[in-house]
Short mmCIF file of C-alpha atoms and ligand atoms in Angstrom, two decimals:
data_model
loop_
_atom_site.label_atom_id
_atom_site.label_comp_id
_atom_site.label_asym_id
_atom_site.label_seq_id
_atom_site.Cartn_x
_atom_site.Cartn_y
_atom_site.Cartn_z
CA UNK A 1 28.78 -45.82 -19.47
CA UNK A 2 31.63 -42.97 -19.35
CA UNK A 3 30.49 -38.96 -18.57
CA UNK A 4 30.81 -38.81 -22.80
CA UNK A 5 28.60 -41.11 -23.34
CA UNK A 6 25.93 -39.74 -21.37
CA UNK A 7 23.21 -36.64 -23.27
CA UNK A 8 23.62 -34.38 -20.63
CA UNK A 9 20.45 -34.48 -18.58
CA UNK A 10 20.44 -37.80 -18.73
CA UNK A 11 19.36 -39.66 -14.43
CA UNK A 12 20.20 -43.07 -15.35
CA UNK A 13 23.37 -43.04 -13.48
CA UNK A 14 20.87 -42.13 -10.28
CA UNK A 15 18.32 -45.21 -11.84
CA UNK A 16 21.47 -47.84 -11.45
CA UNK A 17 23.42 -46.76 -9.18
CA UNK A 18 22.07 -45.33 -6.33
CA UNK A 19 19.45 -46.75 -3.93
CA UNK A 20 15.87 -45.91 -3.45
CA UNK A 21 15.98 -44.27 -0.97
CA UNK A 22 16.85 -41.21 -2.93
CA UNK A 23 13.55 -38.28 -2.24
CA UNK A 24 13.81 -34.46 -3.55
CA UNK A 25 16.01 -36.34 -7.25
CA UNK A 26 12.48 -37.37 -7.43
CA UNK A 27 11.03 -33.50 -7.03
CA UNK A 28 13.58 -32.32 -9.61
CA UNK A 29 14.37 -34.55 -11.66
CA UNK A 30 18.03 -32.70 -13.78
CA UNK A 31 21.57 -32.90 -13.05
CA UNK A 32 22.39 -29.45 -10.86
CA UNK A 33 26.19 -28.10 -11.98
CA UNK A 34 26.51 -24.68 -10.57
CA UNK A 35 25.23 -22.39 -7.99
CA UNK A 36 25.65 -18.27 -7.03
CA UNK A 37 23.00 -16.50 -4.49
CA UNK A 38 19.00 -17.73 -5.17
CA UNK A 39 20.01 -19.04 -8.75
CA UNK A 40 21.11 -22.98 -9.58
CA UNK A 41 21.72 -23.97 -13.03
CA UNK A 42 21.06 -27.31 -14.52
CA UNK A 43 23.68 -28.78 -16.68
CA UNK A 44 21.53 -27.28 -20.12
CA UNK A 45 21.89 -24.55 -18.53
CA UNK A 46 18.72 -24.05 -17.43
CA UNK A 47 17.78 -21.64 -14.84
CA UNK A 48 15.63 -22.00 -11.33
CA UNK A 49 15.37 -19.78 -8.89
CA UNK A 50 15.92 -21.70 -5.33
CA UNK A 51 12.59 -21.35 -2.45
CA UNK A 52 14.32 -24.17 -0.84
CA UNK A 53 17.78 -23.17 0.93
CA UNK A 54 18.92 -26.16 0.61
CA UNK A 55 15.85 -27.31 3.19
CA UNK A 56 17.87 -24.57 5.54
CA UNK A 57 21.27 -24.90 4.82
CA UNK A 58 21.49 -21.97 2.71
CA UNK A 59 20.53 -19.23 5.13
CA UNK A 60 23.35 -17.11 3.08
CA UNK A 61 22.33 -18.79 -0.81
CA UNK A 62 24.77 -20.27 -2.32
CA UNK A 63 28.64 -19.81 -3.04
CA UNK A 64 28.45 -16.52 -0.86
CA UNK A 65 31.79 -14.53 -1.99
CA UNK A 66 32.94 -13.67 1.17
CA UNK A 67 32.80 -17.06 2.59
CA UNK A 68 34.04 -18.73 -0.91
CA UNK A 69 37.66 -15.76 -0.47
CA UNK A 70 38.07 -16.93 3.09
CA UNK A 71 37.16 -20.32 2.27
CA UNK A 72 39.96 -20.05 -0.36
CA UNK A 73 42.49 -18.58 1.75
CA UNK A 74 42.02 -21.66 4.66
CA UNK A 75 42.86 -24.03 2.12
CA UNK A 76 45.80 -22.36 0.20
CA UNK A 77 46.76 -21.21 3.53
CA UNK A 78 47.54 -25.68 4.90
CA UNK A 79 44.94 -24.57 7.22
CA UNK A 80 44.36 -27.41 9.67
CA UNK A 81 41.08 -29.30 8.05
CA UNK A 82 40.24 -32.65 10.82
CA UNK A 83 40.92 -32.18 14.59
CA UNK A 84 38.12 -34.11 15.55
CA UNK A 85 37.51 -32.04 18.96
CA UNK A 86 41.33 -30.91 19.05
CA UNK A 87 41.35 -26.50 19.94
CA UNK A 88 42.57 -25.00 16.67
CA UNK A 89 42.26 -21.63 15.80
CA UNK A 90 40.09 -22.00 13.56
CA UNK A 91 37.24 -23.19 16.50
CA UNK A 92 38.38 -20.63 18.80
CA UNK A 93 37.72 -17.76 16.10
CA UNK A 94 34.20 -19.19 15.21
CA UNK A 95 33.89 -19.27 19.87
CA UNK A 96 35.26 -15.84 20.18
CA UNK A 97 32.48 -14.57 17.72
CA UNK A 98 29.81 -16.68 17.89
CA UNK A 99 29.93 -14.93 21.86
CA UNK A 100 30.92 -11.11 21.40
CA UNK A 101 28.42 -11.40 18.10
CA UNK A 102 25.33 -13.86 18.76
CA UNK A 103 25.35 -14.28 22.76
CA UNK A 104 26.17 -11.72 25.29
CA UNK A 105 24.12 -9.23 23.03
CA UNK A 106 21.38 -11.95 23.57
CA UNK A 107 22.55 -11.80 26.71
CA UNK A 108 22.98 -15.36 26.87
CA UNK A 109 25.63 -17.64 28.51
CA UNK A 110 25.31 -20.51 26.76
CA UNK A 111 28.29 -23.40 27.46
CA UNK A 112 28.28 -24.00 22.90
CA UNK A 113 29.55 -28.36 22.78
CA UNK A 114 29.92 -29.19 19.12
CA UNK A 115 28.63 -32.77 18.14
CA UNK A 116 28.52 -34.36 15.35
CA UNK A 117 27.76 -32.74 12.98
CA UNK A 118 23.86 -32.97 11.73
CA UNK A 119 20.69 -31.44 13.42
CA UNK A 120 20.03 -34.73 14.34
CA UNK A 121 22.96 -35.50 16.06
CA UNK A 122 22.09 -32.48 18.13
CA UNK A 123 18.93 -33.66 18.61
CA UNK A 124 20.41 -36.73 19.94
CA UNK A 125 22.55 -35.66 22.35
CA UNK A 126 20.80 -32.65 23.63
CA UNK A 127 17.88 -36.17 24.79
CA UNK A 128 20.99 -37.68 26.34
CA UNK A 129 22.08 -34.50 27.83
CA UNK A 130 18.58 -33.86 29.74
CA UNK A 131 18.43 -37.63 30.92
CA UNK A 132 21.51 -37.54 32.21
CA UNK A 133 20.92 -34.34 34.60
CA UNK A 134 17.60 -34.70 35.30
CA UNK A 135 17.78 -38.56 36.01
CA UNK A 136 14.30 -38.81 33.86
CA UNK A 137 13.99 -40.89 30.67
CA UNK A 138 11.06 -39.19 29.43
CA UNK A 139 11.04 -36.69 26.86
CA UNK A 140 7.50 -34.95 25.88
CA UNK A 141 7.76 -33.86 22.27
CA UNK A 142 4.96 -32.55 20.00
CA UNK A 143 2.17 -33.41 16.90
CA UNK A 144 3.56 -33.27 13.57
CA UNK A 145 7.53 -32.97 15.05
CA UNK A 146 10.36 -32.90 13.34
CA UNK A 147 13.66 -33.71 15.06
CA UNK A 148 15.44 -36.05 12.65
CA UNK A 149 16.42 -39.58 11.23
CA UNK A 150 18.42 -41.46 14.35
CA UNK A 151 17.00 -43.65 16.50
CA UNK A 152 16.62 -41.13 20.17
CA UNK A 153 15.42 -38.04 17.36
CA UNK A 154 12.73 -40.21 15.48
CA UNK A 155 11.65 -41.56 19.14
CA UNK A 156 10.19 -37.60 19.52
CA UNK A 157 9.21 -37.10 15.70
CA UNK A 158 5.15 -37.33 14.21
CA UNK A 159 5.30 -38.51 10.80
CA UNK A 160 4.04 -42.02 10.91
CA UNK A 161 6.19 -42.37 7.94
CA UNK A 162 9.80 -42.36 9.50
CA UNK A 163 8.90 -43.81 12.76
CA UNK A 164 8.02 -46.70 11.34
CA UNK A 165 11.61 -46.61 9.14
CA UNK A 166 12.87 -47.71 12.27
CA UNK A 167 12.53 -50.36 13.00
CA UNK A 168 12.26 -51.78 16.16
CA UNK A 169 9.83 -49.67 19.13
CA UNK A 170 10.70 -46.40 20.07
CA UNK A 171 9.82 -45.28 23.63
CA UNK A 172 10.88 -43.28 26.73
CA UNK A 173 8.82 -40.66 24.56
CA UNK A 174 5.23 -39.10 25.40
CA UNK A 175 3.60 -36.21 22.42
CA UNK A 176 1.38 -33.28 23.30
CA UNK A 177 -0.83 -31.57 21.06
CA UNK A 178 0.82 -28.95 19.53
CA UNK A 179 -0.02 -25.07 19.20
CA UNK A 180 -3.50 -24.98 17.33
CA UNK A 181 -3.55 -29.40 16.59
CA UNK A 182 -6.97 -29.58 18.18
CA UNK A 183 -8.05 -26.34 16.77
CA UNK A 184 -8.32 -22.81 17.11
CA UNK A 185 -10.97 -23.79 20.52
CA UNK A 186 -8.76 -24.81 22.22
CA UNK A 187 -6.17 -24.37 24.54
CA UNK A 188 -3.02 -26.99 24.23
CA UNK A 189 -1.46 -26.33 27.61
CA UNK A 190 -4.08 -26.67 29.33
CA UNK A 191 -4.20 -30.44 28.05
CA UNK A 192 -0.52 -30.35 28.96
CA UNK A 193 -0.88 -29.36 32.08
CA UNK A 194 -3.41 -31.19 32.75
CA UNK A 195 -1.45 -34.65 32.05
CA UNK A 196 1.61 -33.29 33.78
CA UNK A 197 -0.94 -32.29 36.98
CA UNK A 198 -2.59 -35.93 37.99
CA UNK A 199 -1.27 -38.25 39.49
CA UNK A 200 -3.15 -41.38 37.08
CA UNK A 201 -2.49 -39.42 34.14
CA UNK A 202 -0.26 -42.29 33.22
CA UNK A 203 3.21 -39.68 32.52
CA UNK A 204 6.38 -40.21 34.11
CA UNK A 205 7.06 -36.82 34.55
CA UNK A 206 9.58 -35.63 31.80
CA UNK A 207 13.06 -34.61 31.54
CA UNK A 208 12.14 -32.42 28.56
CA UNK A 209 10.04 -30.95 26.31
CA UNK A 210 10.90 -31.04 22.88
CA UNK A 211 9.77 -28.03 20.20
CA UNK A 212 10.04 -26.31 17.32
CA UNK A 213 8.40 -23.27 17.93
CA UNK A 214 7.53 -23.03 14.04
CA UNK A 215 7.27 -26.78 12.43
CA UNK A 216 8.50 -26.71 9.49
CA UNK A 217 8.57 -29.99 7.58
CA UNK A 218 5.52 -30.42 10.07
CA UNK A 219 3.34 -28.56 7.53
CA UNK A 220 4.66 -24.20 8.92
CA UNK A 221 2.94 -24.45 11.97
CA UNK A 222 3.55 -21.61 13.71
CA UNK A 223 3.34 -21.42 18.06
CA UNK A 224 2.27 -18.19 18.75
CA UNK A 225 4.35 -16.13 21.44
CA UNK A 226 1.74 -16.64 24.63
CA UNK A 227 1.72 -19.97 23.79
CA UNK A 228 5.79 -20.65 23.70
CA UNK A 229 6.21 -17.91 26.56
CA UNK A 230 2.88 -20.77 28.27
CA UNK A 231 5.65 -23.51 27.57
CA UNK A 232 8.03 -22.41 28.86
CA UNK A 233 6.88 -21.28 32.12
CA UNK A 234 5.16 -25.09 31.99
CA UNK A 235 7.98 -26.60 32.52
CA UNK A 236 9.97 -24.50 35.15
CA UNK A 237 6.86 -25.00 37.36
CA UNK A 238 7.37 -28.97 36.98
CA UNK A 239 11.47 -28.56 36.76
CA UNK A 240 11.49 -30.16 33.11
CA UNK A 241 13.96 -28.99 31.12
CA UNK A 242 13.50 -27.10 27.32
CA UNK A 243 14.87 -27.64 24.06
CA UNK A 244 14.66 -25.78 21.35
CA UNK A 245 15.33 -27.55 18.08
CA UNK A 246 16.55 -24.57 16.24
CA UNK A 247 17.81 -27.54 13.19
CA UNK A 248 15.76 -25.03 10.67
CA UNK A 249 14.20 -22.39 12.01
CA UNK A 250 17.44 -20.94 13.60
CA UNK A 251 20.54 -18.49 11.71
CA UNK A 252 17.29 -16.07 10.87
CA UNK A 253 14.69 -17.98 8.96
CA UNK A 254 11.92 -16.32 10.88
CA UNK A 255 13.02 -13.38 11.30
CA UNK A 256 16.40 -13.18 13.60
CA UNK A 257 19.36 -15.12 14.45
CA UNK A 258 17.00 -17.45 16.91
CA UNK A 259 13.06 -18.23 16.31
CA UNK A 260 12.75 -18.23 20.07
CA UNK A 261 13.75 -14.33 20.52
CA UNK A 262 10.54 -12.90 18.88
CA UNK A 263 8.93 -14.41 23.09
CA UNK A 264 11.25 -14.60 24.56
CA UNK A 265 12.28 -17.65 26.59
CA UNK A 266 15.31 -18.15 27.08
CA UNK A 267 15.60 -21.75 26.24
CA UNK A 268 17.29 -24.70 28.70
CA UNK A 269 19.78 -26.51 24.91
CA UNK A 270 19.67 -25.74 21.73
CA UNK A 271 20.25 -27.33 18.51
CA UNK A 272 20.91 -25.82 15.89
CA UNK A 273 22.83 -27.21 12.44
CA UNK A 274 21.82 -26.53 8.73
CA UNK A 275 22.81 -22.81 8.38
CA UNK A 276 25.24 -22.90 11.64
CA UNK A 277 27.92 -23.53 8.65
CA UNK A 278 27.11 -21.14 6.46
CA UNK A 279 28.39 -22.77 3.38
CA UNK A 280 26.17 -25.69 2.69
CA UNK A 281 29.21 -27.30 5.13
CA UNK A 282 28.31 -29.45 8.05
CA UNK A 283 28.23 -28.20 11.38
CA UNK A 284 25.71 -28.71 14.40
CA UNK A 285 25.77 -26.73 17.74
CA UNK A 286 24.19 -27.54 21.01
CA UNK A 287 24.31 -24.46 23.12
CA UNK A 288 23.79 -25.51 27.17
CA UNK A 289 23.22 -23.59 30.25
CA UNK A 290 26.71 -23.60 32.67
CA UNK A 291 24.14 -25.17 34.88
CA UNK A 292 23.30 -28.14 32.66
CA UNK A 293 26.96 -28.40 31.80
CA UNK A 294 27.87 -32.33 33.54
CA UNK A 295 29.19 -33.94 30.86
CA UNK A 296 32.41 -36.30 30.90
CA UNK A 297 35.56 -36.15 28.49
CA UNK A 298 33.82 -38.04 25.06
CA UNK A 299 30.10 -39.00 27.28
CA UNK A 300 29.46 -37.93 23.17
CA UNK A 301 31.45 -37.82 20.60
CA UNK A 302 32.03 -37.81 17.08
CA UNK A 303 34.70 -38.25 14.90
CA UNK A 304 33.88 -35.08 12.21
CA UNK A 305 33.17 -32.91 15.38
CA UNK A 306 35.72 -30.20 14.23
CA UNK A 307 35.22 -30.04 10.56
CA UNK A 308 37.06 -26.75 10.19
CA UNK A 309 36.29 -25.19 6.58
CA UNK A 310 32.42 -25.26 8.47
CA UNK A 311 34.11 -23.58 11.24
CA UNK A 312 36.56 -20.72 8.81
CA UNK A 313 32.55 -19.70 7.02
CA UNK A 314 30.89 -20.12 9.79
CA UNK A 315 32.58 -17.77 11.70
CA UNK A 316 32.04 -15.30 8.36
CA UNK A 317 28.62 -15.96 8.48
CA UNK A 318 28.24 -14.20 11.82
CA UNK A 319 29.34 -10.53 10.22
CA UNK A 320 25.41 -10.53 8.57
CA UNK A 321 24.35 -10.80 11.96
CA UNK A 322 27.04 -7.59 13.36
CA UNK A 323 24.17 -4.49 12.66
CA UNK A 324 20.44 -6.08 12.68
CA UNK A 325 20.38 -4.48 8.76
CA UNK A 326 20.03 -7.45 7.67
CA UNK A 327 17.49 -8.73 10.27
CA UNK A 328 14.91 -5.32 9.37
CA UNK A 329 16.05 -6.87 5.89
CA UNK A 330 14.49 -10.01 6.30
CA UNK A 331 10.92 -8.53 8.49
CA UNK A 332 10.62 -6.73 4.76
CA UNK A 333 10.60 -9.39 2.01
CA UNK A 334 8.91 -11.11 5.19
CA UNK A 335 6.22 -9.10 4.25
CA UNK A 336 6.29 -8.64 0.52
CA UNK A 337 6.10 -12.10 0.81
CA UNK A 338 2.99 -12.50 2.45
CA UNK A 339 1.32 -9.94 0.63
CA UNK A 340 1.12 -12.10 -2.43
CA UNK A 341 0.64 -15.47 -0.90
CA UNK A 342 -2.78 -13.78 1.38
CA UNK A 343 -3.67 -11.88 -3.11
CA UNK A 344 -2.61 -15.18 -4.34
CA UNK A 345 -4.90 -17.53 -1.69
CA UNK A 346 -7.65 -14.17 -2.67
CA UNK A 347 -6.95 -15.04 -6.29
CA UNK A 348 -7.40 -18.16 -6.67
CA UNK A 349 -10.11 -18.97 -4.10
CA UNK A 350 -10.79 -22.83 -6.31
CA UNK A 351 -7.45 -24.14 -4.49
CA UNK A 352 -9.17 -23.61 -1.03
CA UNK A 353 -5.74 -22.12 -0.18
CA UNK A 354 -4.29 -21.20 2.86
CA UNK A 355 -1.46 -19.05 3.74
CA UNK A 356 0.67 -19.63 6.61
CA UNK A 357 4.33 -18.50 7.96
CA UNK A 358 6.91 -15.82 9.26
CA UNK A 359 9.83 -14.70 8.27
CA UNK A 360 11.05 -16.07 5.55
CA UNK A 361 9.43 -19.23 6.06
CA UNK A 362 5.79 -18.87 5.26
CA UNK A 363 3.66 -21.29 2.45
CA UNK A 364 -0.29 -22.06 1.67
CA UNK A 365 -1.10 -25.19 3.03
CA UNK A 366 -3.80 -27.04 0.07
CA UNK A 367 -6.59 -30.33 0.57
CA UNK A 368 -3.96 -32.75 0.28
CA UNK A 369 -2.34 -33.95 -3.63
CA UNK A 370 -2.43 -29.80 -5.00
CA UNK A 371 1.04 -28.28 -3.21
CA UNK A 372 2.25 -31.39 -4.74
CA UNK A 373 1.59 -30.26 -8.08
CA UNK A 374 1.97 -27.38 -7.57
CA UNK A 375 5.89 -27.56 -6.66
CA UNK A 376 6.04 -30.16 -9.99
CA UNK A 377 4.08 -27.36 -12.19
CA UNK A 378 6.71 -24.67 -10.72
CA UNK A 379 9.88 -26.85 -11.02
CA UNK A 380 9.05 -26.79 -14.57
CA UNK A 381 8.91 -23.43 -14.86
CA UNK A 382 12.22 -23.07 -13.11
CA UNK A 383 11.02 -22.47 -9.36
CA UNK A 384 13.16 -25.19 -6.50
CA UNK A 385 9.61 -25.35 -3.93
CA UNK A 386 10.17 -28.30 -1.65
CA UNK A 387 6.30 -29.05 0.02
CA UNK A 388 6.01 -29.87 4.18
CA UNK A 389 3.71 -31.99 5.95
CA UNK A 390 2.31 -35.49 6.18
CA UNK A 391 0.42 -35.41 3.48
CA UNK A 392 2.94 -32.57 1.26
CA UNK A 393 0.68 -30.53 2.25
CA UNK A 394 2.17 -27.53 1.99
CA UNK A 395 3.94 -25.64 -0.02
CA UNK A 396 7.44 -24.62 1.86
CA UNK A 397 8.73 -21.08 0.26
CA UNK A 398 11.82 -20.47 2.18
CA UNK A 399 14.82 -18.47 -0.41
CA UNK A 400 17.40 -17.94 1.09
CA UNK A 401 17.53 -14.97 3.40
CA UNK A 402 20.61 -12.70 1.19
CA UNK A 403 17.10 -13.14 -1.85
CA UNK A 404 16.81 -9.17 -3.90
CA UNK A 405 13.68 -8.03 -4.19
CA UNK A 406 13.47 -8.87 -8.13
CA UNK A 407 14.35 -12.62 -7.10
CA UNK A 408 11.81 -13.21 -5.27
CA UNK A 409 9.37 -11.31 -7.46
CA UNK A 410 10.50 -13.39 -10.03
CA UNK A 411 10.00 -16.34 -8.30
CA UNK A 412 6.86 -14.96 -6.42
CA UNK A 413 5.36 -14.33 -10.75
CA UNK A 414 6.85 -18.27 -11.29
CA UNK A 415 4.24 -19.66 -8.71
CA UNK A 416 2.16 -17.11 -9.73
CA UNK A 417 1.59 -19.00 -13.66
CA UNK A 418 2.02 -22.27 -11.27
CA UNK A 419 -0.34 -21.50 -8.88
CA UNK A 420 -2.63 -21.13 -12.23
CA UNK A 421 -1.58 -24.08 -14.28
CA UNK A 422 -3.45 -26.11 -10.94
CA UNK A 423 -6.16 -24.00 -11.05
CA UNK A 424 -7.15 -24.03 -14.92
CA UNK A 425 -6.38 -28.30 -14.12
CA UNK A 426 -8.63 -28.31 -11.60
CA UNK A 427 -11.56 -25.58 -13.69
CA UNK A 428 -10.72 -27.92 -16.51
CA UNK A 429 -11.96 -31.68 -14.06
CA UNK A 430 -14.24 -30.04 -12.38
CA UNK A 431 -16.67 -28.72 -15.69
CA UNK A 432 -16.53 -31.92 -17.07
C1 PLP B 1 16.48 -30.60 9.64
C2 PLP B 1 15.84 -31.41 11.15
C3 PLP B 1 16.80 -32.11 11.51
C4 PLP B 1 18.29 -32.94 11.18
O1 PLP B 1 19.08 -32.52 11.45
P1 PLP B 1 19.72 -33.17 9.74
O2 PLP B 1 21.30 -32.54 9.54
O3 PLP B 1 18.89 -33.91 8.66
O4 PLP B 1 20.05 -34.72 10.93
C5 PLP B 1 15.85 -31.70 12.72
N1 PLP B 1 15.24 -30.97 13.45
C6 PLP B 1 14.49 -30.25 13.03
C7 PLP B 1 13.37 -29.08 13.09
C8 PLP B 1 15.33 -29.89 11.62
O5 PLP B 1 14.30 -29.79 10.11
#
């Protein structure tokens, strides 16, 4: 069948030719065509508000004009596109700007490693390095963690379904309870520390702990500042490296460039990808304390480490972080979002929702089944919004950080209508 014979929004090509592994297209069954800022349009011209932001790869929105201009300019000059890990002018500019705008003002002195251009590759490189530097094998991770889909990253990921996909044993990792996992009365750090202290615990001293400061995929679980500081202190005391996976929460998602700025810890290694490239272009970095940078040349590599098109847009994206203004705006919008969610929770008590999250990474947790229906109802009304959590029990609100108040209000209005629709269904079932 050629393209012109297809009805405009016919999805049969994907059914016919694409693998069953595809997933997001099942939640959002339409064919997208264009997008700018926080708006997307499908082939029939139906508009959508984006509360998904490419799972965190589009923090600066779709096709941000300044980045697009730089990218087109670079392409028109035949700027070099692919360089593996050779030196290029585009990479040099990125490294200098990243130091000037991000690292130096935060008094950080990390060396920058470019692994393959995905989050999971950054995580693999961090785990490998931690094992190499310490000579130990075990990595401590947390319940409901998500770190990526390759074997090393899967071994430190909580989700049973995703782990099972490995098809082989996932070894050399030990999962510990995240902040709040055992209820608000249990300090999970005490529990963790008792395992580390006790020579009868059955756990060998880990090379590193890998942690998300806020678990996005795991259901919007926020670790408290005290917990993160306490974890960092335990790591210091036992000589364990601390790796922060900032693949999704970095680049401003929780209100500051790095998600750990709120608690002031200094991780030994930081993993970043998703929005670091700025335009949805593939790029990842692993930040390493200089004394830990014990790699031999080529010990970790990858063909697409030198995506210069991403270096161009990543450099431009740093402009947002030159002043405090962008972070201030995120805080204001985060407050508006939180107010709206609190209001929704009390307005629809029959849905028994619980508002969660910080920054522009918030959501509402429900009993299993509800969140997926809200996501579906929202899609029908023109809002792209995913679910998260092991049982998809949380609606995940993650707009581009650049969304304006009007866009935020419009999206929240669609969400409210969807909540009303799902509450209505629930009341109808109860009254039968
Ligand atoms: C998305 C994500 C990853 C994996 O990134 P990919 O680019 O999909 O490999 C790892 N860690 C966290 C916290 C993520 O959100």
